[in-house]
Tab-separated table of C-alpha atoms and ligand atoms in Angstrom:
chain	number	residue	atom	x	y	z
X	1	UNK	CA	-64.598	1.713	-166.670
X	2	UNK	CA	-67.926	0.627	-168.060
X	3	UNK	CA	-71.094	2.501	-168.805
X	4	UNK	CA	-72.921	0.695	-166.013
X	5	UNK	CA	-72.290	-2.084	-163.525
X	6	UNK	CA	-75.604	-3.822	-163.208
X	7	UNK	CA	-78.212	-3.678	-165.958
X	8	UNK	CA	-81.789	-4.887	-166.355
X	9	UNK	CA	-82.356	-5.783	-170.017
X	10	UNK	CA	-85.758	-6.084	-171.715
X	11	UNK	CA	-85.584	-9.568	-173.184
X	12	UNK	CA	-87.623	-11.270	-175.898
X	13	UNK	CA	-85.467	-14.297	-176.655
X	14	UNK	CA	-84.771	-13.080	-180.199
X	15	UNK	CA	-81.352	-12.656	-181.831
X	16	UNK	CA	-80.884	-8.987	-181.032
X	17	UNK	CA	-81.803	-9.056	-177.368
X	18	UNK	CA	-79.789	-12.259	-176.856
X	19	UNK	CA	-76.685	-10.718	-178.434
X	20	UNK	CA	-77.185	-7.682	-176.188
X	21	UNK	CA	-76.177	-9.820	-173.183
X	22	UNK	CA	-72.551	-10.638	-174.164
X	23	UNK	CA	-72.278	-7.303	-175.962
X	24	UNK	CA	-73.114	-5.304	-172.844
X	25	UNK	CA	-70.628	-7.324	-170.823
X	26	UNK	CA	-67.756	-7.537	-173.292
X	27	UNK	CA	-67.951	-4.247	-175.148
X	28	UNK	CA	-69.464	-1.957	-172.562
X	29	UNK	CA	-67.987	-3.452	-169.396
X	30	UNK	CA	-71.272	-4.290	-167.697
X	31	UNK	CA	-70.679	-6.711	-164.825
X	32	UNK	CA	-74.136	-8.210	-164.389
X	33	UNK	CA	-77.025	-8.476	-166.809
X	34	UNK	CA	-80.462	-9.315	-165.437
X	35	UNK	CA	-83.022	-10.031	-168.149
X	36	UNK	CA	-86.719	-9.396	-167.957
X	37	UNK	CA	-89.288	-10.980	-170.247
X	38	UNK	CA	-92.848	-9.733	-169.992
X	39	UNK	CA	-95.856	-11.911	-170.614
X	40	UNK	CA	-98.438	-9.654	-172.233
X	41	UNK	CA	-100.601	-12.446	-173.550
X	42	UNK	CA	-98.511	-13.030	-176.685
X	43	UNK	CA	-99.219	-16.739	-176.321
X	44	UNK	CA	-95.570	-17.716	-176.230
X	45	UNK	CA	-93.895	-20.179	-173.843
X	46	UNK	CA	-91.673	-18.051	-171.636
X	47	UNK	CA	-89.834	-20.864	-169.856
X	48	UNK	CA	-87.479	-21.567	-172.820
X	49	UNK	CA	-86.884	-17.842	-173.185
X	50	UNK	CA	-86.050	-17.602	-169.503
X	51	UNK	CA	-83.532	-20.442	-169.843
X	52	UNK	CA	-82.011	-19.026	-172.997
X	53	UNK	CA	-81.166	-15.769	-171.226
X	54	UNK	CA	-79.154	-17.683	-168.650
X	55	UNK	CA	-77.310	-19.579	-171.386
X	56	UNK	CA	-76.457	-16.241	-172.995
X	57	UNK	CA	-74.823	-15.093	-169.781
X	58	UNK	CA	-77.517	-13.393	-167.717
X	59	UNK	CA	-77.040	-13.710	-163.946
X	60	UNK	CA	-80.765	-13.638	-163.372
X	61	UNK	CA	-83.657	-14.175	-165.771
X	62	UNK	CA	-86.989	-12.692	-164.748
X	63	UNK	CA	-90.400	-13.420	-166.246
X	64	UNK	CA	-93.305	-11.162	-165.338
X	65	UNK	CA	-96.898	-12.023	-166.099
X	66	UNK	CA	-98.424	-8.618	-166.708
X	67	UNK	CA	-101.303	-9.515	-169.015
X	68	UNK	CA	-104.063	-8.480	-166.653
X	69	UNK	CA	-102.394	-5.182	-165.791
X	70	UNK	CA	-101.846	-4.598	-169.494
X	71	UNK	CA	-105.540	-4.910	-170.254
X	72	UNK	CA	-106.882	-3.138	-167.160
X	73	UNK	CA	-104.498	-0.244	-166.781
X	74	UNK	CA	-103.503	0.366	-170.390
X	75	UNK	CA	-105.893	-1.140	-172.974
X	76	UNK	CA	-109.097	-0.194	-171.132
X	77	UNK	CA	-107.950	3.403	-170.803
X	78	UNK	CA	-107.330	3.523	-174.530
X	79	UNK	CA	-110.793	2.076	-175.162
X	80	UNK	CA	-112.393	4.727	-172.954
X	81	UNK	CA	-110.475	7.275	-175.024
X	82	UNK	CA	-111.440	5.599	-178.346
X	83	UNK	CA	-107.851	6.056	-179.470
X	84	UNK	CA	-106.958	5.378	-183.096
X	85	UNK	CA	-103.610	6.786	-184.211
X	86	UNK	CA	-104.054	8.545	-187.541
X	87	UNK	CA	-107.684	7.438	-187.319
X	88	UNK	CA	-106.802	3.777	-187.839
X	89	UNK	CA	-104.244	2.112	-185.577
X	90	UNK	CA	-105.570	1.188	-182.107
X	91	UNK	CA	-102.049	1.291	-180.587
X	92	UNK	CA	-101.740	-2.386	-179.650
X	93	UNK	CA	-97.924	-2.312	-179.668
X	94	UNK	CA	-97.560	1.235	-178.420
X	95	UNK	CA	-99.627	0.546	-175.280
X	96	UNK	CA	-97.319	-2.277	-174.206
X	97	UNK	CA	-94.198	-0.126	-174.062
X	98	UNK	CA	-94.935	2.061	-171.038
X	99	UNK	CA	-95.879	-1.061	-169.096
X	100	UNK	CA	-92.624	-2.821	-170.035
X	101	UNK	CA	-90.749	0.364	-169.097
X	102	UNK	CA	-92.417	0.211	-165.690
X	103	UNK	CA	-91.515	-3.452	-165.183
X	104	UNK	CA	-87.889	-2.652	-166.086
X	105	UNK	CA	-87.708	0.274	-163.691
X	106	UNK	CA	-89.321	-1.729	-160.862
X	107	UNK	CA	-86.802	-4.546	-161.370
X	108	UNK	CA	-83.864	-2.119	-161.580
X	109	UNK	CA	-84.913	-0.576	-158.273
X	110	UNK	CA	-85.467	-3.952	-156.640
X	111	UNK	CA	-82.116	-5.375	-157.753
X	112	UNK	CA	-80.138	-2.175	-157.296
X	113	UNK	CA	-79.225	-1.839	-160.987
X	114	UNK	CA	-77.806	1.440	-162.244
X	115	UNK	CA	-79.125	1.080	-165.795
X	116	UNK	CA	-81.864	-0.389	-167.921
X	117	UNK	CA	-81.311	-1.655	-171.475
X	118	UNK	CA	-83.361	-2.570	-174.526
X	119	UNK	CA	-82.642	-3.960	-177.976
X	120	UNK	CA	-84.406	-1.340	-180.093
X	121	UNK	CA	-82.694	0.193	-183.091
X	122	UNK	CA	-82.547	3.914	-183.770
X	123	UNK	CA	-85.292	4.016	-186.383
X	124	UNK	CA	-88.424	3.010	-184.563
X	125	UNK	CA	-90.995	4.345	-182.147
X	126	UNK	CA	-90.330	1.765	-179.465
X	127	UNK	CA	-86.932	3.203	-178.475
X	128	UNK	CA	-88.652	6.541	-177.880
X	129	UNK	CA	-91.366	4.936	-175.772
X	130	UNK	CA	-88.887	2.944	-173.670
X	131	UNK	CA	-86.394	5.754	-173.153
X	132	UNK	CA	-88.974	8.392	-172.295
X	133	UNK	CA	-91.012	5.980	-170.162
X	134	UNK	CA	-87.946	4.992	-168.143
X	135	UNK	CA	-86.740	8.550	-167.630
X	136	UNK	CA	-90.231	9.585	-166.534
X	137	UNK	CA	-90.384	6.833	-163.921
X	138	UNK	CA	-86.810	7.110	-162.653
X	139	UNK	CA	-84.638	9.891	-164.059
X	140	UNK	CA	-81.585	8.550	-162.226
X	141	UNK	CA	-81.413	5.356	-164.247
X	142	UNK	CA	-79.230	5.232	-167.361
X	143	UNK	CA	-80.785	3.815	-170.501
X	144	UNK	CA	-78.534	1.668	-172.684
X	145	UNK	CA	-79.529	0.781	-176.236
X	146	UNK	CA	-76.668	-1.263	-177.714
X	147	UNK	CA	-78.463	-2.016	-180.995
X	148	UNK	CA	-78.759	1.709	-181.600
X	149	UNK	CA	-74.966	1.974	-181.670
X	150	UNK	CA	-73.405	-1.329	-182.657
X	151	UNK	CA	-74.059	-1.024	-186.389
X	152	UNK	CA	-74.159	-4.799	-186.962
X	153	UNK	CA	-76.321	-6.345	-189.690
X	154	UNK	CA	-78.470	-9.282	-188.700
X	155	UNK	CA	-75.848	-11.722	-190.029
X	156	UNK	CA	-73.106	-9.942	-188.104
X	157	UNK	CA	-75.198	-10.028	-184.945
X	158	UNK	CA	-75.737	-13.774	-185.384
X	159	UNK	CA	-72.017	-14.464	-185.805
X	160	UNK	CA	-71.169	-12.162	-182.890
X	161	UNK	CA	-73.561	-14.224	-180.780
X	162	UNK	CA	-72.052	-17.497	-181.985
X	163	UNK	CA	-68.661	-16.420	-180.621
X	164	UNK	CA	-70.300	-16.453	-177.203
X	165	UNK	CA	-72.133	-19.724	-177.686
X	166	UNK	CA	-75.498	-18.226	-178.582
X	167	UNK	CA	-77.196	-20.636	-180.926
X	168	UNK	CA	-78.245	-19.050	-184.232
X	169	UNK	CA	-81.945	-19.248	-185.069
X	170	UNK	CA	-82.864	-22.780	-186.195
X	171	UNK	CA	-85.747	-21.802	-188.427
X	172	UNK	CA	-84.988	-19.920	-191.604
X	173	UNK	CA	-85.711	-16.512	-190.213
X	174	UNK	CA	-88.887	-14.805	-191.374
X	175	UNK	CA	-88.486	-11.683	-193.503
X	176	UNK	CA	-90.977	-9.880	-191.271
X	177	UNK	CA	-90.550	-7.957	-188.090
X	178	UNK	CA	-93.412	-8.962	-185.824
X	179	UNK	CA	-94.573	-7.656	-182.483
X	180	UNK	CA	-97.315	-9.523	-180.702
X	181	UNK	CA	-99.397	-9.311	-177.548
X	182	UNK	CA	-102.950	-10.049	-176.416
X	183	UNK	CA	-104.254	-6.944	-178.190
X	184	UNK	CA	-102.840	-7.752	-181.565
X	185	UNK	CA	-99.994	-8.198	-183.999
X	186	UNK	CA	-97.888	-5.624	-185.842
X	187	UNK	CA	-96.059	-6.842	-188.920
X	188	UNK	CA	-93.612	-4.920	-191.056
X	189	UNK	CA	-90.554	-5.267	-193.324
X	190	UNK	CA	-89.700	-7.808	-196.003
X	191	UNK	CA	-92.051	-7.681	-199.001
X	192	UNK	CA	-94.352	-5.287	-197.106
X	193	UNK	CA	-91.844	-2.469	-197.591
X	194	UNK	CA	-93.280	-2.002	-201.089
X	195	UNK	CA	-96.522	-0.104	-200.451
X	196	UNK	CA	-98.046	-1.648	-203.579
X	197	UNK	CA	-97.437	-5.236	-202.471
X	198	UNK	CA	-100.585	-6.891	-201.179
X	199	UNK	CA	-99.830	-8.573	-197.853
X	200	UNK	CA	-99.535	-12.326	-198.367
X	201	UNK	CA	-101.963	-14.392	-196.268
X	202	UNK	CA	-99.018	-15.737	-194.214
X	203	UNK	CA	-98.650	-12.428	-192.358
X	204	UNK	CA	-101.991	-12.965	-190.622
X	205	UNK	CA	-102.579	-15.170	-187.623
X	206	UNK	CA	-105.498	-13.782	-185.619
X	207	UNK	CA	-107.907	-13.096	-188.481
X	208	UNK	CA	-109.193	-15.357	-191.247
X	209	UNK	CA	-109.196	-14.532	-194.940
X	210	UNK	CA	-112.708	-13.552	-196.083
X	211	UNK	CA	-112.755	-16.662	-198.286
X	212	UNK	CA	-112.514	-18.794	-195.112
X	213	UNK	CA	-115.049	-16.988	-192.951
X	214	UNK	CA	-118.464	-18.439	-192.033
X	215	UNK	CA	-121.262	-17.902	-194.546
X	216	UNK	CA	-123.706	-17.024	-191.771
X	217	UNK	CA	-123.515	-13.810	-189.759
X	218	UNK	CA	-122.973	-14.028	-186.016
X	219	UNK	CA	-124.127	-11.574	-183.379
X	220	UNK	CA	-122.233	-10.535	-180.292
X	221	UNK	CA	-123.472	-8.373	-177.444
X	222	UNK	CA	-120.844	-6.443	-175.539
X	223	UNK	CA	-121.714	-5.075	-172.102
X	224	UNK	CA	-119.956	-2.004	-170.695
X	225	UNK	CA	-119.825	-0.689	-167.134
X	226	UNK	CA	-118.679	2.946	-166.863
X	227	UNK	CA	-116.855	2.638	-170.157
X	228	UNK	CA	-115.161	-0.660	-169.322
X	229	UNK	CA	-116.115	-3.799	-171.281
X	230	UNK	CA	-117.362	-6.411	-168.801
X	231	UNK	CA	-119.419	-9.002	-170.650
X	232	UNK	CA	-119.870	-10.899	-173.894
X	233	UNK	CA	-123.311	-12.206	-174.783
X	234	UNK	CA	-124.411	-11.708	-171.185
X	235	UNK	CA	-121.479	-13.591	-169.594
X	236	UNK	CA	-119.478	-11.503	-167.166
X	237	UNK	CA	-115.798	-11.957	-167.992
X	238	UNK	CA	-112.502	-10.806	-166.554
X	239	UNK	CA	-110.442	-8.418	-168.692
X	240	UNK	CA	-108.077	-11.010	-170.174
X	241	UNK	CA	-110.787	-13.593	-170.955
X	242	UNK	CA	-112.980	-10.949	-172.507
X	243	UNK	CA	-110.296	-9.781	-174.915
X	244	UNK	CA	-109.126	-13.262	-175.832
X	245	UNK	CA	-112.631	-14.628	-176.429
X	246	UNK	CA	-113.581	-11.584	-178.467
X	247	UNK	CA	-110.376	-11.889	-180.515
X	248	UNK	CA	-111.444	-15.408	-181.479
X	249	UNK	CA	-115.035	-14.487	-182.234
X	250	UNK	CA	-114.223	-11.462	-184.327
X	251	UNK	CA	-111.114	-12.821	-186.038
X	252	UNK	CA	-113.103	-15.817	-187.274
X	253	UNK	CA	-115.145	-13.408	-189.406
X	254	UNK	CA	-112.065	-11.788	-190.906
X	255	UNK	CA	-112.479	-8.574	-188.934
X	256	UNK	CA	-109.572	-6.545	-187.567
X	257	UNK	CA	-107.001	-6.198	-190.336
X	258	UNK	CA	-105.369	-2.853	-191.018
X	259	UNK	CA	-102.911	-2.082	-193.794
X	260	UNK	CA	-101.502	1.411	-193.488
X	261	UNK	CA	-98.678	3.819	-194.082
X	262	UNK	CA	-98.067	5.594	-190.801
X	263	UNK	CA	-95.958	8.507	-189.644
X	264	UNK	CA	-93.392	7.450	-187.073
X	265	UNK	CA	-92.128	9.723	-184.322
X	266	UNK	CA	-88.651	9.841	-185.906
X	267	UNK	CA	-90.076	11.265	-189.127
X	268	UNK	CA	-90.041	8.116	-191.246
X	269	UNK	CA	-93.137	6.859	-193.015
X	270	UNK	CA	-93.557	3.128	-192.621
X	271	UNK	CA	-95.912	0.496	-193.913
X	272	UNK	CA	-97.399	-1.679	-191.204
X	273	UNK	CA	-99.959	-4.458	-191.142
X	274	UNK	CA	-101.973	-4.799	-187.949
X	275	UNK	CA	-104.401	-7.372	-186.688
X	276	UNK	CA	-106.337	-6.161	-183.686
X	277	UNK	CA	-109.719	-7.893	-183.826
X	278	UNK	CA	-111.135	-7.369	-180.325
X	279	UNK	CA	-109.634	-3.950	-179.758
X	280	UNK	CA	-111.087	-2.433	-182.933
X	281	UNK	CA	-114.563	-3.771	-182.250
X	282	UNK	CA	-114.421	-2.653	-178.608
X	283	UNK	CA	-113.533	0.892	-179.625
X	284	UNK	CA	-116.307	0.925	-182.210
X	285	UNK	CA	-118.837	-0.369	-179.666
X	286	UNK	CA	-117.642	1.942	-176.910
X	287	UNK	CA	-117.913	4.987	-179.126
X	288	UNK	CA	-121.461	4.008	-180.039
X	289	UNK	CA	-122.488	3.613	-176.415
X	290	UNK	CA	-121.101	7.075	-175.757
X	291	UNK	CA	-123.345	8.531	-178.458
X	292	UNK	CA	-126.322	7.045	-176.641
X	293	UNK	CA	-125.361	8.203	-173.146
X	294	UNK	CA	-123.303	11.405	-173.404
X	295	UNK	CA	-124.483	14.907	-174.201
X	296	UNK	CA	-123.687	16.356	-177.606
X	297	UNK	CA	-121.126	18.815	-176.278
X	298	UNK	CA	-119.190	16.222	-174.277
X	299	UNK	CA	-119.238	13.789	-177.202
X	300	UNK	CA	-117.885	16.376	-179.600
X	301	UNK	CA	-115.371	17.955	-177.240
X	302	UNK	CA	-114.062	14.526	-176.307
X	303	UNK	CA	-113.088	13.798	-179.936
X	304	UNK	CA	-110.321	16.383	-179.716
X	305	UNK	CA	-109.125	14.979	-176.386
X	306	UNK	CA	-109.068	11.496	-177.908
X	307	UNK	CA	-106.912	12.678	-180.781
X	308	UNK	CA	-104.351	14.096	-178.365
X	309	UNK	CA	-104.543	11.065	-176.081
X	310	UNK	CA	-103.777	8.743	-179.008
X	311	UNK	CA	-100.843	10.877	-180.065
X	312	UNK	CA	-99.403	10.829	-176.546
X	313	UNK	CA	-99.550	7.027	-176.506
X	314	UNK	CA	-97.970	6.728	-179.940
X	315	UNK	CA	-95.259	9.258	-179.181
X	316	UNK	CA	-94.082	7.681	-175.951
X	317	UNK	CA	-95.633	10.213	-173.586
X	318	UNK	CA	-97.807	7.857	-171.527
X	319	UNK	CA	-96.196	8.990	-168.275
X	320	UNK	CA	-96.746	12.667	-168.937
X	321	UNK	CA	-98.736	15.100	-166.824
X	322	UNK	CA	-100.862	15.877	-169.874
X	323	UNK	CA	-101.915	12.243	-170.257
X	324	UNK	CA	-102.830	12.135	-166.572
X	325	UNK	CA	-104.855	15.310	-166.832
X	326	UNK	CA	-106.712	14.041	-169.900
X	327	UNK	CA	-107.387	10.820	-168.018
X	328	UNK	CA	-109.182	12.761	-165.331
X	329	UNK	CA	-111.459	14.270	-167.966
X	330	UNK	CA	-112.065	10.922	-169.657
X	331	UNK	CA	-112.789	9.099	-166.399
X	332	UNK	CA	-115.335	11.735	-165.458
X	333	UNK	CA	-117.130	11.321	-168.794
X	334	UNK	CA	-117.394	7.548	-168.373
X	335	UNK	CA	-119.592	7.663	-165.265
X	336	UNK	CA	-122.765	6.985	-167.262
X	337	UNK	CA	-121.304	4.941	-170.127
X	338	UNK	CA	-122.996	1.721	-169.047
X	339	UNK	CA	-125.034	-0.455	-171.356
X	340	UNK	CA	-124.957	-2.997	-174.134
X	341	UNK	CA	-124.049	-2.879	-177.820
X	342	UNK	CA	-125.197	-5.504	-180.299
X	343	UNK	CA	-122.925	-6.164	-183.256
X	344	UNK	CA	-123.317	-8.262	-186.372
X	345	UNK	CA	-120.127	-9.955	-187.548
X	346	UNK	CA	-120.009	-11.015	-191.162
X	347	UNK	CA	-117.411	-11.263	-193.928
X	348	UNK	CA	-114.887	-8.795	-192.600
X	349	UNK	CA	-117.410	-6.325	-191.209
X	350	UNK	CA	-118.517	-5.558	-187.693
X	351	UNK	CA	-121.734	-3.588	-187.913
X	352	UNK	CA	-123.480	-2.168	-184.871
X	353	UNK	CA	-127.149	-3.076	-185.141
X	354	UNK	CA	-128.470	-2.240	-181.679
X	355	UNK	CA	-127.699	-0.456	-178.423
X	356	UNK	CA	-129.348	-0.189	-175.008
X	357	UNK	CA	-128.613	1.662	-171.782
X	358	UNK	CA	-130.424	2.568	-168.575
X	359	UNK	CA	-128.573	5.875	-168.888
X	360	UNK	CA	-129.689	6.494	-172.446
X	361	UNK	CA	-130.534	10.124	-173.174
X	362	UNK	CA	-132.020	9.242	-176.522
X	363	UNK	CA	-135.610	10.469	-176.119
X	364	UNK	CA	-138.185	8.633	-178.280
X	365	UNK	CA	-140.907	11.241	-177.508
X	366	UNK	CA	-138.747	13.914	-179.050
X	367	UNK	CA	-137.227	11.856	-181.871
X	368	UNK	CA	-140.353	10.181	-183.205
X	369	UNK	CA	-142.057	11.092	-186.448
X	370	UNK	CA	-145.218	9.403	-185.176
X	371	UNK	CA	-148.363	10.786	-183.534
X	372	UNK	CA	-146.954	10.829	-179.983
X	373	UNK	CA	-144.348	13.423	-180.953
X	374	UNK	CA	-143.729	15.803	-178.013
X	375	UNK	CA	-141.388	18.187	-179.798
X	376	UNK	CA	-142.704	21.763	-180.095
X	377	UNK	CA	-142.378	22.421	-183.819
X	378	UNK	CA	-143.475	26.048	-183.534
X	379	UNK	CA	-140.585	26.796	-181.145
X	380	UNK	CA	-138.188	25.950	-183.984
X	381	UNK	CA	-139.181	29.093	-185.861
X	382	UNK	CA	-138.050	31.465	-183.108
X	383	UNK	CA	-134.903	29.454	-182.594
X	384	UNK	CA	-133.986	29.692	-186.255
X	385	UNK	CA	-134.750	33.458	-186.311
X	386	UNK	CA	-132.074	34.039	-183.680
X	387	UNK	CA	-129.682	31.287	-184.781
X	388	UNK	CA	-129.647	32.664	-188.323
X	389	UNK	CA	-129.489	36.329	-187.347
X	390	UNK	CA	-125.735	36.847	-187.820
X	391	UNK	CA	-125.869	35.115	-191.205
X	392	UNK	CA	-128.761	37.300	-192.313
X	393	UNK	CA	-127.025	40.478	-191.185
X	394	UNK	CA	-123.837	39.469	-192.994
X	395	UNK	CA	-125.698	38.505	-196.172
X	396	UNK	CA	-127.591	41.796	-196.285
X	397	UNK	CA	-124.398	43.724	-195.985
X	398	UNK	CA	-122.508	41.898	-198.763
X	399	UNK	CA	-125.464	41.639	-201.122
X	400	UNK	CA	-126.733	45.225	-200.950
D	1	LIG	N1	-95.558	0.781	-185.819
D	1	LIG	C1	-96.100	0.215	-184.630
D	1	LIG	C2	-95.957	1.188	-183.486
D	1	LIG	O1	-95.120	2.036	-183.537
D	1	LIG	C3	-95.522	-1.124	-184.307
D	1	LIG	C4	-94.055	-1.155	-184.001
D	1	LIG	C5	-93.467	-2.537	-183.857
D	1	LIG	N2	-93.695	-3.257	-185.053
D	1	LIG	C6	-93.038	-4.323	-185.488
D	1	LIG	N3	-93.442	-4.866	-186.573
D	1	LIG	N4	-92.037	-4.833	-184.856
D	1	LIG	O2	-96.667	1.100	-182.513
């Protein structure tokens, strides 16, 4: 008696997920393993991965191109929410997980599988995001996580795989653990585990070292329509093109690197290096356009919502009623967030140097220090009398 008969396995082509195939069948009595590899714009050939799964024993090897959905339904929502986990990480990896969970559940339902599996270990955030995402979408499916239980080292996993004809990695394997998609790269482990070790240049791929960036600044104008980025330098672009072109433009100037110690869901602190060129600049630009078009109270209240929204994404609660409810608030606020932000890119910095919107509520007549000032200065006196009243009352009482 096995744990499940038919399983859909999230598949990346790497050692661990490949070993999962014979492991599920031989150790856990699974009869059929269907693999699913998601294309999220990681720029990797998926055909060889698809074939490898079949060689490892999968009965069916699925490849789903979900890049556009990833940007439209996940990344753009995060941009509208200006989400930065612990004020720094724009959640490039975290956002992919609920989408992969959905693809797994859809495939399990289509193929009549009774379980879904992934190759995450027990120490990371991704297991939480997959497990909770899957149970939210279909609570009747079992979730199998062999790598959480098998206790094999990497070497042991490789030799286990070899017993079943799985070729061991040809390249000397990199000391890093890397996750990659259109939004960015997350790199950890190896020498990076020492928080004092400066990341070697080899960990970066999407961003140039400052020493290699152009000596002239470059400007980019990003257009937004109701909070959604729609154009670069006046050219209307689809979601995927916009992100990939902006990644190139921004990364060339060495912008988008993050080196941080973060707090994982399972309580561990970890050191991670991120490269998320476009996403960081889009959040920065979007936030600026909001300051031009939203009222003070909405802008300030929304900061708290954003904090919670980012935590929900990081902690695997994308498919929660709270996230949906916050989405309703955020969507409502975006109605007037239409306009253009002008940014100067130079030597690792993206600096906003201009903004424009037909919905701007910045009022030059009120803001100006010039002769055409319309602000009633005398009215300020009465305002301050009342505004300061409680302070004055309190001060009199303690100082008398
Ligand atoms: N710490 C990041 C997160 O939880 C990335 C996790 C995957 N990172 C990796 N290097 N494999 O979203």
